[in-house]
PDB file of C-alpha atoms in Angstrom:
ATOM      1  CA  MET A 822      28.225  12.074  -6.019  1.00 34.00           C
ATOM      2  CA  ALA A 823      26.950  13.237  -9.403  1.00 37.00           C
ATOM      3  CA  GLU A 824      23.368  12.464 -10.333  1.00 37.00           C
ATOM      4  CA  PRO A 825      23.004   9.610 -12.819  1.00 48.00           C
ATOM      5  CA  LEU A 826      22.565  10.709 -16.391  1.00 47.00           C
ATOM      6  CA  PRO A 827      19.225   9.975 -18.079  1.00 50.00           C
ATOM      7  CA  PRO A 828      19.264   7.321 -20.787  1.00 57.00           C
ATOM      8  CA  GLY A 829      20.225   8.598 -24.199  1.00 61.00           C
ATOM      9  CA  PRO A 830      17.254   9.449 -26.429  1.00 60.00           C
ATOM     10  CA  GLU A 831      18.373   6.991 -29.096  1.00 72.00           C
ATOM     11  CA  THR A 832      18.636   4.005 -26.753  1.00 86.00           C
ATOM     12  CA  VAL A 833      15.754   1.565 -26.336  1.00 86.00           C
ATOM     13  CA  LEU A 834      15.338   2.678 -22.723  1.00 89.00           C
ATOM     14  CA  GLY A 835      15.354   6.333 -23.768  1.00 89.00           C
ATOM     15  CA  LYS A 836      12.627   5.714 -26.336  1.00 91.00           C
ATOM     16  CA  THR A 837      10.633   3.716 -23.788  1.00 92.00           C
ATOM     17  CA  MET A 838      10.843   6.584 -21.314  1.00 90.00           C
ATOM     18  CA  LYS A 839       9.590   8.951 -23.998  1.00 92.00           C
ATOM     19  CA  VAL A 840       6.498   6.822 -24.513  1.00 93.00           C
ATOM     20  CA  LEU A 841       5.758   6.311 -20.825  1.00 91.00           C
ATOM     21  CA  GLY A 842       6.402   9.993 -20.125  1.00 86.00           C
ATOM     22  CA  ALA A 843       3.895  11.042 -22.783  1.00 90.00           C
ATOM     23  CA  PHE A 844       1.021  10.088 -20.479  1.00 86.00           C
ATOM     24  CA  THR A 845      -0.116  12.677 -17.948  1.00 74.00           C
ATOM     25  CA  ALA A 846      -2.752  12.838 -15.221  1.00 56.00           C
ATOM     26  CA  ASP A 847      -5.031  14.640 -17.673  1.00 64.00           C
ATOM     27  CA  ASP A 848      -4.249  12.363 -20.623  1.00 77.00           C
ATOM     28  CA  ALA A 849      -4.540   8.820 -19.332  1.00 81.00           C
ATOM     29  CA  VAL A 850      -5.428   7.406 -22.764  1.00 90.00           C
ATOM     30  CA  LEU A 851      -3.547   8.390 -25.912  1.00 93.00           C
ATOM     31  CA  GLY A 852      -3.926   7.366 -29.517  1.00 94.00           C
ATOM     32  CA  PHE A 853      -1.058   6.523 -31.842  1.00 95.00           C
ATOM     33  CA  THR A 854      -1.070   9.979 -33.466  1.00 94.00           C
ATOM     34  CA  ASP A 855      -0.880  11.770 -30.115  1.00 94.00           C
ATOM     35  CA  LEU A 856       1.958   9.510 -28.978  1.00 95.00           C
ATOM     36  CA  GLN A 857       3.833  10.096 -32.222  1.00 94.00           C
ATOM     37  CA  LEU A 858       3.488  13.862 -31.834  1.00 94.00           C
ATOM     38  CA  ARG A 859       4.617  13.806 -28.198  1.00 94.00           C
ATOM     39  CA  THR A 860       7.527  11.400 -28.613  1.00 93.00           C
ATOM     40  CA  GLU A 861       8.615  12.515 -32.118  1.00 92.00           C
ATOM     41  CA  LEU A 862       9.585   8.924 -32.788  1.00 94.00           C
ATOM     42  CA  PRO A 863       9.379   7.537 -36.340  1.00 93.00           C
ATOM     43  CA  LYS A 864       6.055   5.804 -36.909  1.00 93.00           C
ATOM     44  CA  ALA A 865       7.595   2.389 -37.561  1.00 93.00           C
ATOM     45  CA  THR A 866       9.770   2.649 -34.435  1.00 93.00           C
ATOM     46  CA  LEU A 867       6.839   3.753 -32.284  1.00 94.00           C
ATOM     47  CA  HIS A 868       4.581   1.013 -33.610  1.00 92.00           C
ATOM     48  CA  ARG A 869       7.177  -1.645 -32.790  1.00 93.00           C
ATOM     49  CA  LEU A 870       7.890  -0.144 -29.359  1.00 94.00           C
ATOM     50  CA  LEU A 871       4.191   0.050 -28.448  1.00 94.00           C
ATOM     51  CA  GLY A 872       3.825  -3.617 -29.293  1.00 93.00           C
ATOM     52  CA  ASP A 873       6.768  -4.470 -27.066  1.00 93.00           C
ATOM     53  CA  LEU A 874       5.399  -2.372 -24.164  1.00 95.00           C
ATOM     54  CA  VAL A 875       1.969  -4.008 -24.417  1.00 94.00           C
ATOM     55  CA  GLY A 876       3.667  -7.398 -24.446  1.00 93.00           C
ATOM     56  CA  ALA A 877       5.669  -6.449 -21.359  1.00 92.00           C
ATOM     57  CA  ARG A 878       2.442  -5.347 -19.581  1.00 91.00           C
ATOM     58  CA  LEU A 879       3.621  -1.748 -19.219  1.00 93.00           C
ATOM     59  CA  LEU A 880       0.877  -0.475 -21.537  1.00 94.00           C
ATOM     60  CA  GLU A 881      -2.649  -1.651 -22.271  1.00 92.00           C
ATOM     61  CA  LYS A 882      -4.357  -1.249 -25.642  1.00 91.00           C
ATOM     62  CA  VAL A 883      -7.982  -0.148 -25.323  1.00 88.00           C
ATOM     63  CA  ASP A 884     -10.201   0.536 -28.351  1.00 89.00           C
ATOM     64  CA  GLY A 885      -7.209   1.336 -30.525  1.00 89.00           C
ATOM     65  CA  ALA A 886      -5.611   3.682 -27.995  1.00 93.00           C
ATOM     66  CA  TYR A 887      -3.071   3.135 -25.230  1.00 95.00           C
ATOM     67  CA  ARG A 888      -2.888   3.687 -21.484  1.00 92.00           C
ATOM     68  CA  LEU A 889      -0.474   2.864 -18.696  1.00 90.00           C
ATOM     69  CA  SER A 890      -1.205  -0.595 -17.366  1.00 91.00           C
ATOM     70  CA  ARG A 891      -2.346  -1.705 -13.937  1.00 84.00           C
ATOM     71  CA  PHE A 892       1.081  -3.327 -13.634  1.00 86.00           C
ATOM     72  CA  VAL A 893       2.665   0.140 -13.749  1.00 84.00           C
ATOM     73  CA  PHE A 894       0.231   1.212 -11.035  1.00 75.00           C
ATOM     74  CA  GLU A 895       1.256  -1.832  -9.001  1.00 76.00           C
ATOM     75  CA  LEU A 896       4.920  -0.869  -9.318  1.00 78.00           C
ATOM     76  CA  GLY A 897       4.114   2.716  -8.425  1.00 72.00           C
ATOM     77  CA  MET A 898       2.270   1.612  -5.310  1.00 62.00           C
ATOM     78  CA  ARG A 899       5.476   0.082  -4.037  1.00 61.00           C
ATOM     79  CA  ALA A 900       7.160   3.495  -4.210  1.00 54.00           C
ATOM     80  CA  SER A 901       4.303   5.872  -3.414  1.00 50.00           C
ATOM     81  CA  VAL A 902       0.873   5.643  -1.818  1.00 40.00           C
ATOM     82  CA  GLU A 903      -0.327   9.051  -2.978  1.00 45.00           C
ATOM     83  CA  ARG A 904      -3.176   7.875  -5.153  1.00 65.00           C
ATOM     84  CA  THR A 905      -6.772   9.069  -5.124  1.00 81.00           C
ATOM     85  CA  LEU A 906      -8.210   5.637  -4.442  1.00 86.00           C
ATOM     86  CA  LEU A 907      -6.040   5.132  -1.392  1.00 86.00           C
ATOM     87  CA  GLU A 908      -6.546   8.651  -0.126  1.00 85.00           C
ATOM     88  CA  VAL A 909     -10.304   8.141  -0.253  1.00 90.00           C
ATOM     89  CA  ALA A 910     -10.368   4.555   0.968  1.00 92.00           C
ATOM     90  CA  ILE A 911      -7.981   4.670   3.929  1.00 93.00           C
ATOM     91  CA  PRO A 912     -10.376   6.406   6.385  1.00 94.00           C
ATOM     92  CA  PHE A 913     -13.087   3.861   5.577  1.00 95.00           C
ATOM     93  CA  LEU A 914     -10.637   0.976   5.921  1.00 95.00           C
ATOM     94  CA  GLU A 915      -9.463   2.310   9.280  1.00 94.00           C
ATOM     95  CA  GLU A 916     -13.046   2.627  10.503  1.00 94.00           C
ATOM     96  CA  LEU A 917     -13.786  -0.895   9.288  1.00 94.00           C
ATOM     97  CA  TYR A 918     -10.760  -2.202  11.156  1.00 93.00           C
ATOM     98  CA  GLU A 919     -11.851  -0.447  14.344  1.00 92.00           C
ATOM     99  CA  ARG A 920     -15.270  -2.068  14.051  1.00 92.00           C
ATOM    100  CA  THR A 921     -13.982  -5.584  13.360  1.00 90.00           C
ATOM    101  CA  HIS A 922     -10.372  -5.728  14.642  1.00 90.00           C
ATOM    102  CA  GLU A 923      -9.635  -8.134  11.812  1.00 91.00           C
ATOM    103  CA  THR A 924      -7.479  -7.759   8.689  1.00 91.00           C
ATOM    104  CA  VAL A 925      -8.896  -5.295   6.155  1.00 94.00           C
ATOM    105  CA  HIS A 926      -7.970  -5.218   2.460  1.00 94.00           C
ATOM    106  CA  LEU A 927      -8.430  -2.969  -0.543  1.00 95.00           C
ATOM    107  CA  GLY A 928      -7.875  -4.638  -3.888  1.00 93.00           C
ATOM    108  CA  VAL A 929      -8.206  -3.984  -7.606  1.00 92.00           C
ATOM    109  CA  ARG A 930      -8.517  -6.345 -10.550  1.00 92.00           C
ATOM    110  CA  GLU A 931      -5.837  -6.915 -13.153  1.00 87.00           C
ATOM    111  CA  GLY A 932      -6.714  -9.600 -15.631  1.00 89.00           C
ATOM    112  CA  HIS A 933      -7.710 -12.739 -13.744  1.00 93.00           C
ATOM    113  CA  GLU A 934      -6.094 -11.653 -10.479  1.00 92.00           C
ATOM    114  CA  VAL A 935      -6.728  -9.317  -7.574  1.00 93.00           C
ATOM    115  CA  VAL A 936      -3.882  -6.952  -6.697  1.00 87.00           C
ATOM    116  CA  TYR A 937      -3.815  -5.867  -3.040  1.00 88.00           C
ATOM    117  CA  VAL A 938      -3.173  -2.124  -2.802  1.00 86.00           C
ATOM    118  CA  ALA A 939      -3.875  -1.711   0.934  1.00 87.00           C
ATOM    119  CA  LYS A 940      -3.827  -4.044   3.927  1.00 88.00           C
ATOM    120  CA  MET A 941      -4.197  -3.244   7.597  1.00 87.00           C
ATOM    121  CA  GLY A 942      -4.519  -5.359  10.708  1.00 76.00           C
ATOM    122  CA  GLY A 943      -3.498  -5.489  14.330  1.00 66.00           C
ATOM    123  CA  HIS A 944      -1.194  -7.778  16.269  1.00 61.00           C
ATOM    124  CA  ARG A 945      -3.643 -10.660  16.089  1.00 64.00           C
ATOM    125  CA  GLN A 946      -4.261 -10.485  12.332  1.00 63.00           C
ATOM    126  CA  VAL A 947      -4.761 -13.794  10.610  1.00 63.00           C
ATOM    127  CA  THR A 948      -1.930 -15.298   8.576  1.00 68.00           C
ATOM    128  CA  SER A 949      -3.233 -15.031   5.034  1.00 70.00           C
ATOM    129  CA  PRO A 950      -1.654 -15.329   1.576  1.00 72.00           C
ATOM    130  CA  SER A 951      -2.456 -11.696   0.761  1.00 73.00           C
ATOM    131  CA  ARG A 952       0.462  -9.278   0.427  1.00 73.00           C
ATOM    132  CA  LEU A 953       0.530  -5.545  -0.221  1.00 73.00           C
ATOM    133  CA  GLY A 954       1.208  -5.298  -3.926  1.00 70.00           C
ATOM    134  CA  GLY A 955       0.721  -9.052  -4.212  1.00 77.00           C
ATOM    135  CA  ARG A 956      -1.740 -11.025  -6.294  1.00 85.00           C
ATOM    136  CA  MET A 957      -4.231 -13.857  -5.896  1.00 91.00           C
ATOM    137  CA  PRO A 958      -6.567 -15.563  -8.393  1.00 94.00           C
ATOM    138  CA  LEU A 959      -9.971 -13.880  -8.538  1.00 96.00           C
ATOM    139  CA  HIS A 960     -11.902 -17.100  -7.995  1.00 95.00           C
ATOM    140  CA  ALA A 961     -10.025 -18.050  -4.798  1.00 94.00           C
ATOM    141  CA  THR A 962     -10.750 -15.009  -2.612  1.00 95.00           C
ATOM    142  CA  ALA A 963     -13.825 -13.109  -1.448  1.00 96.00           C
ATOM    143  CA  ILE A 964     -12.461  -9.808  -2.713  1.00 97.00           C
ATOM    144  CA  GLY A 965     -11.595 -11.455  -6.023  1.00 96.00           C
ATOM    145  CA  LYS A 966     -15.109 -12.872  -6.382  1.00 97.00           C
ATOM    146  CA  ALA A 967     -16.577  -9.438  -5.635  1.00 97.00           C
ATOM    147  CA  LEU A 968     -14.404  -7.972  -8.400  1.00 97.00           C
ATOM    148  CA  LEU A 969     -15.156 -10.809 -10.803  1.00 97.00           C
ATOM    149  CA  ALA A 970     -18.916 -10.737 -10.256  1.00 96.00           C
ATOM    150  CA  TRP A 971     -19.060  -7.085 -11.336  1.00 95.00           C
ATOM    151  CA  ALA A 972     -16.404  -7.359 -14.060  1.00 94.00           C
ATOM    152  CA  PRO A 973     -17.388  -7.140 -17.743  1.00 93.00           C
ATOM    153  CA  GLU A 974     -19.191 -10.256 -18.965  1.00 93.00           C
ATOM    154  CA  GLU A 975     -16.295 -11.242 -21.219  1.00 93.00           C
ATOM    155  CA  VAL A 976     -13.944 -11.262 -18.231  1.00 93.00           C
ATOM    156  CA  ARG A 977     -16.277 -13.489 -16.208  1.00 94.00           C
ATOM    157  CA  GLU A 978     -16.666 -15.925 -19.085  1.00 95.00           C
ATOM    158  CA  ASP A 979     -12.934 -15.953 -19.770  1.00 94.00           C
ATOM    159  CA  VAL A 980     -12.199 -16.853 -16.131  1.00 95.00           C
ATOM    160  CA  LEU A 981     -14.911 -19.501 -16.065  1.00 95.00           C
ATOM    161  CA  ALA A 982     -13.622 -21.013 -19.300  1.00 93.00           C
ATOM    162  CA  GLY A 983     -10.024 -21.159 -18.102  1.00 91.00           C
ATOM    163  CA  ARG A 984      -8.178 -23.282 -15.579  1.00 91.00           C
ATOM    164  CA  LEU A 985      -9.241 -22.525 -12.012  1.00 93.00           C
ATOM    165  CA  ARG A 986      -6.096 -22.924  -9.938  1.00 92.00           C
ATOM    166  CA  ARG A 987      -6.520 -24.690  -6.607  1.00 93.00           C
ATOM    167  CA  CYS A 988      -4.978 -22.640  -3.785  1.00 92.00           C
ATOM    168  CA  SER A 989      -6.292 -24.813  -0.956  1.00 92.00           C
ATOM    169  CA  PRO A 990      -8.336 -28.010  -0.600  1.00 94.00           C
ATOM    170  CA  ARG A 991     -11.531 -25.888  -0.527  1.00 93.00           C
ATOM    171  CA  THR A 992     -10.849 -23.633  -3.518  1.00 93.00           C
ATOM    172  CA  ILE A 993     -13.883 -23.544  -5.803  1.00 94.00           C
ATOM    173  CA  VAL A 994     -12.763 -25.134  -9.059  1.00 94.00           C
ATOM    174  CA  ASN A 995     -16.191 -26.311 -10.223  1.00 95.00           C
ATOM    175  CA  ARG A 996     -17.345 -23.802 -12.827  1.00 95.00           C
ATOM    176  CA  ALA A 997     -21.058 -24.296 -12.197  1.00 95.00           C
ATOM    177  CA  VAL A 998     -20.601 -23.704  -8.461  1.00 96.00           C
ATOM    178  CA  LEU A 999     -18.462 -20.623  -9.071  1.00 96.00           C
ATOM    179  CA  ARG A1000     -21.003 -19.221 -11.536  1.00 95.00           C
ATOM    180  CA  ARG A1001     -23.774 -19.617  -8.953  1.00 96.00           C
ATOM    181  CA  GLN A1002     -21.621 -17.883  -6.352  1.00 96.00           C
ATOM    182  CA  LEU A1003     -20.946 -14.950  -8.679  1.00 96.00           C
ATOM    183  CA  ASP A1004     -24.655 -14.588  -9.410  1.00 96.00           C
ATOM    184  CA  ASP A1005     -25.284 -14.611  -5.672  1.00 95.00           C
ATOM    185  CA  VAL A1006     -22.690 -11.845  -5.199  1.00 96.00           C
ATOM    186  CA  LEU A1007     -24.567  -9.675  -7.704  1.00 95.00           C
ATOM    187  CA  GLU A1008     -27.813 -10.274  -5.841  1.00 94.00           C
ATOM    188  CA  ARG A1009     -26.527  -9.843  -2.265  1.00 93.00           C
ATOM    189  CA  GLY A1010     -23.787  -7.263  -2.838  1.00 94.00           C
ATOM    190  CA  VAL A1011     -21.199  -9.255  -0.863  1.00 96.00           C
ATOM    191  CA  ALA A1012     -18.921 -12.218  -1.514  1.00 97.00           C
ATOM    192  CA  PHE A1013     -17.698 -14.857   0.911  1.00 96.00           C
ATOM    193  CA  GLU A1014     -14.673 -17.104   1.123  1.00 94.00           C
ATOM    194  CA  HIS A1015     -14.413 -20.120   3.384  1.00 94.00           C
ATOM    195  CA  GLU A1016     -10.813 -21.416   3.440  1.00 90.00           C
ATOM    196  CA  GLU A1017     -10.554 -21.117  -0.355  1.00 92.00           C
ATOM    197  CA  SER A1018      -7.330 -19.103  -0.493  1.00 90.00           C
ATOM    198  CA  ALA A1019      -5.705 -20.796   2.491  1.00 90.00           C
ATOM    199  CA  VAL A1020      -6.661 -23.254   5.218  1.00 92.00           C
ATOM    200  CA  GLY A1021      -8.001 -21.533   8.327  1.00 91.00           C
ATOM    201  CA  VAL A1022      -8.918 -18.245   6.591  1.00 92.00           C
ATOM    202  CA  THR A1023     -12.418 -16.902   6.009  1.00 93.00           C
ATOM    203  CA  CYS A1024     -13.456 -13.599   4.468  1.00 95.00           C
ATOM    204  CA  VAL A1025     -16.259 -11.272   3.349  1.00 97.00           C
ATOM    205  CA  ALA A1026     -15.920  -8.620   0.627  1.00 97.00           C
ATOM    206  CA  ALA A1027     -17.938  -6.015  -1.257  1.00 97.00           C
ATOM    207  CA  PRO A1028     -17.310  -4.130  -4.507  1.00 97.00           C
ATOM    208  CA  VAL A1029     -16.616  -0.407  -4.844  1.00 96.00           C
ATOM    209  CA  LEU A1030     -18.771   0.570  -7.811  1.00 94.00           C
ATOM    210  CA  GLY A1031     -18.581   3.577 -10.116  1.00 91.00           C
ATOM    211  CA  ASP A1032     -21.415   5.695 -11.478  1.00 87.00           C
ATOM    212  CA  TYR A1033     -22.249   3.092 -14.120  1.00 87.00           C
ATOM    213  CA  ASP A1034     -21.845   0.053 -11.841  1.00 89.00           C
ATOM    214  CA  GLU A1035     -18.333  -0.562 -13.134  1.00 92.00           C
ATOM    215  CA  VAL A1036     -16.210  -2.151 -10.442  1.00 94.00           C
ATOM    216  CA  LEU A1037     -13.394   0.123  -9.265  1.00 93.00           C
ATOM    217  CA  ALA A1038     -12.056  -1.886  -6.337  1.00 94.00           C
ATOM    218  CA  GLY A1039     -13.048  -4.281  -3.586  1.00 96.00           C
ATOM    219  CA  VAL A1040     -13.031  -4.048   0.205  1.00 97.00           C
ATOM    220  CA  SER A1041     -12.761  -7.086   2.462  1.00 96.00           C
ATOM    221  CA  VAL A1042     -12.374  -8.235   6.055  1.00 95.00           C
ATOM    222  CA  THR A1043     -10.455 -11.448   6.707  1.00 92.00           C
ATOM    223  CA  GLY A1044     -10.175 -13.464   9.879  1.00 90.00           C
ATOM    224  CA  PRO A1045      -9.413 -16.936  11.204  1.00 90.00           C
ATOM    225  CA  VAL A1046     -11.941 -19.750  11.186  1.00 90.00           C
ATOM    226  CA  GLY A1047     -13.307 -20.236  14.681  1.00 86.00           C
ATOM    227  CA  ARG A1048     -12.981 -16.597  15.723  1.00 87.00           C
ATOM    228  CA  PHE A1049     -14.298 -14.661  12.773  1.00 88.00           C
ATOM    229  CA  GLU A1050     -17.846 -14.973  11.418  1.00 90.00           C
ATOM    230  CA  PRO A1051     -17.884 -13.168   8.051  1.00 89.00           C
ATOM    231  CA  ILE A1052     -21.673 -12.957   7.845  1.00 91.00           C
ATOM    232  CA  ARG A1053     -21.690 -10.735  10.935  1.00 92.00           C
ATOM    233  CA  CYS A1054     -19.490  -8.172   9.157  1.00 93.00           C
ATOM    234  CA  ALA A1055     -21.293  -8.207   5.795  1.00 95.00           C
ATOM    235  CA  SER A1056     -23.244  -4.987   6.444  1.00 94.00           C
ATOM    236  CA  ALA A1057     -20.150  -3.141   7.681  1.00 95.00           C
ATOM    237  CA  VAL A1058     -18.132  -4.186   4.620  1.00 96.00           C
ATOM    238  CA  ARG A1059     -20.945  -3.168   2.274  1.00 96.00           C
ATOM    239  CA  ALA A1060     -21.183   0.210   4.007  1.00 95.00           C
ATOM    240  CA  ALA A1061     -17.419   0.809   3.770  1.00 96.00           C
ATOM    241  CA  ALA A1062     -17.364  -0.020   0.059  1.00 96.00           C
ATOM    242  CA  ALA A1063     -20.370   2.226  -0.549  1.00 95.00           C
ATOM    243  CA  GLY A1064     -18.677   5.043   1.375  1.00 95.00           C
ATOM    244  CA  VAL A1065     -15.545   4.796  -0.761  1.00 94.00           C
ATOM    245  CA  ALA A1066     -17.669   4.782  -3.927  1.00 94.00           C
ATOM    246  CA  ALA A1067     -19.715   7.807  -2.852  1.00 94.00           C
ATOM    247  CA  THR A1068     -16.623   9.814  -1.934  1.00 92.00           C
ATOM    248  CA  LEU A1069     -14.909   8.975  -5.226  1.00 89.00           C
ATOM    249  CA  ALA A1070     -18.043  10.064  -7.093  1.00 87.00           C
ATOM    250  CA  ARG A1071     -18.178  13.396  -5.233  1.00 86.00           C
ATOM    251  CA  ARG A1072     -14.516  14.079  -5.996  1.00 79.00           C
ATOM    252  CA  SER A1073     -15.071  13.272  -9.630  1.00 75.00           C
ATOM    253  CA  ARG A1074     -18.005  15.683  -9.906  1.00 74.00           C
ATOM    254  CA  LEU A1075     -15.971  18.476  -8.273  1.00 69.00           C
ATOM    255  CA  ARG A1076     -13.160  18.269 -10.808  1.00 62.00           C
TER     256      ARG A1076
END
């Protein structure tokens, strides 16, 4: 069977592929001029197409430049797991699982949601709403609260000002209570969830922080109420998150 032909360069899909293909591992953020030079698209066409791609969540606009969105990363994760974050985090997640024998997650923030990029657990893992590549509201999960607590101030305030969706009878939807919890996460370095994402599920999480305390990801352990005591795993989760952060920092300095 013949290989499928690529989309024609004058089709909308062909032009879209030109834009997405302009980004490389070394050029994650590109300005309009660079994109115009690489795609050779007319300025008016490129401007309109960039607006459409931002609207479709395939690109993000940052300080006047553009980068591939977290949504593209999410799609890529469904096809390939060869990403630096996963490569670094997996050994720590495996060690954390061996220490706890409960479900372990790695998640990243996109907007007001946590996207789960890794999940591992044994035969007795708790039934939770988390899914690999799936999403949950930041305020309703421990890993989401860890990400939200360390997110930029404007993100925190935007979440607190918006509608807090109730995922279970115990989801925190009171803004004052949630604000206090986020402040506590910053002070203690860990976040907790007690049946807030789903009935019968409890969790502890810690942030993976970059060199400037920017949050890169979150690590969590989840278990069933009655068997799992999250406070007992807080130190182990903090240590795993710190290990991922330290390894990422070393790799970055070696580049």
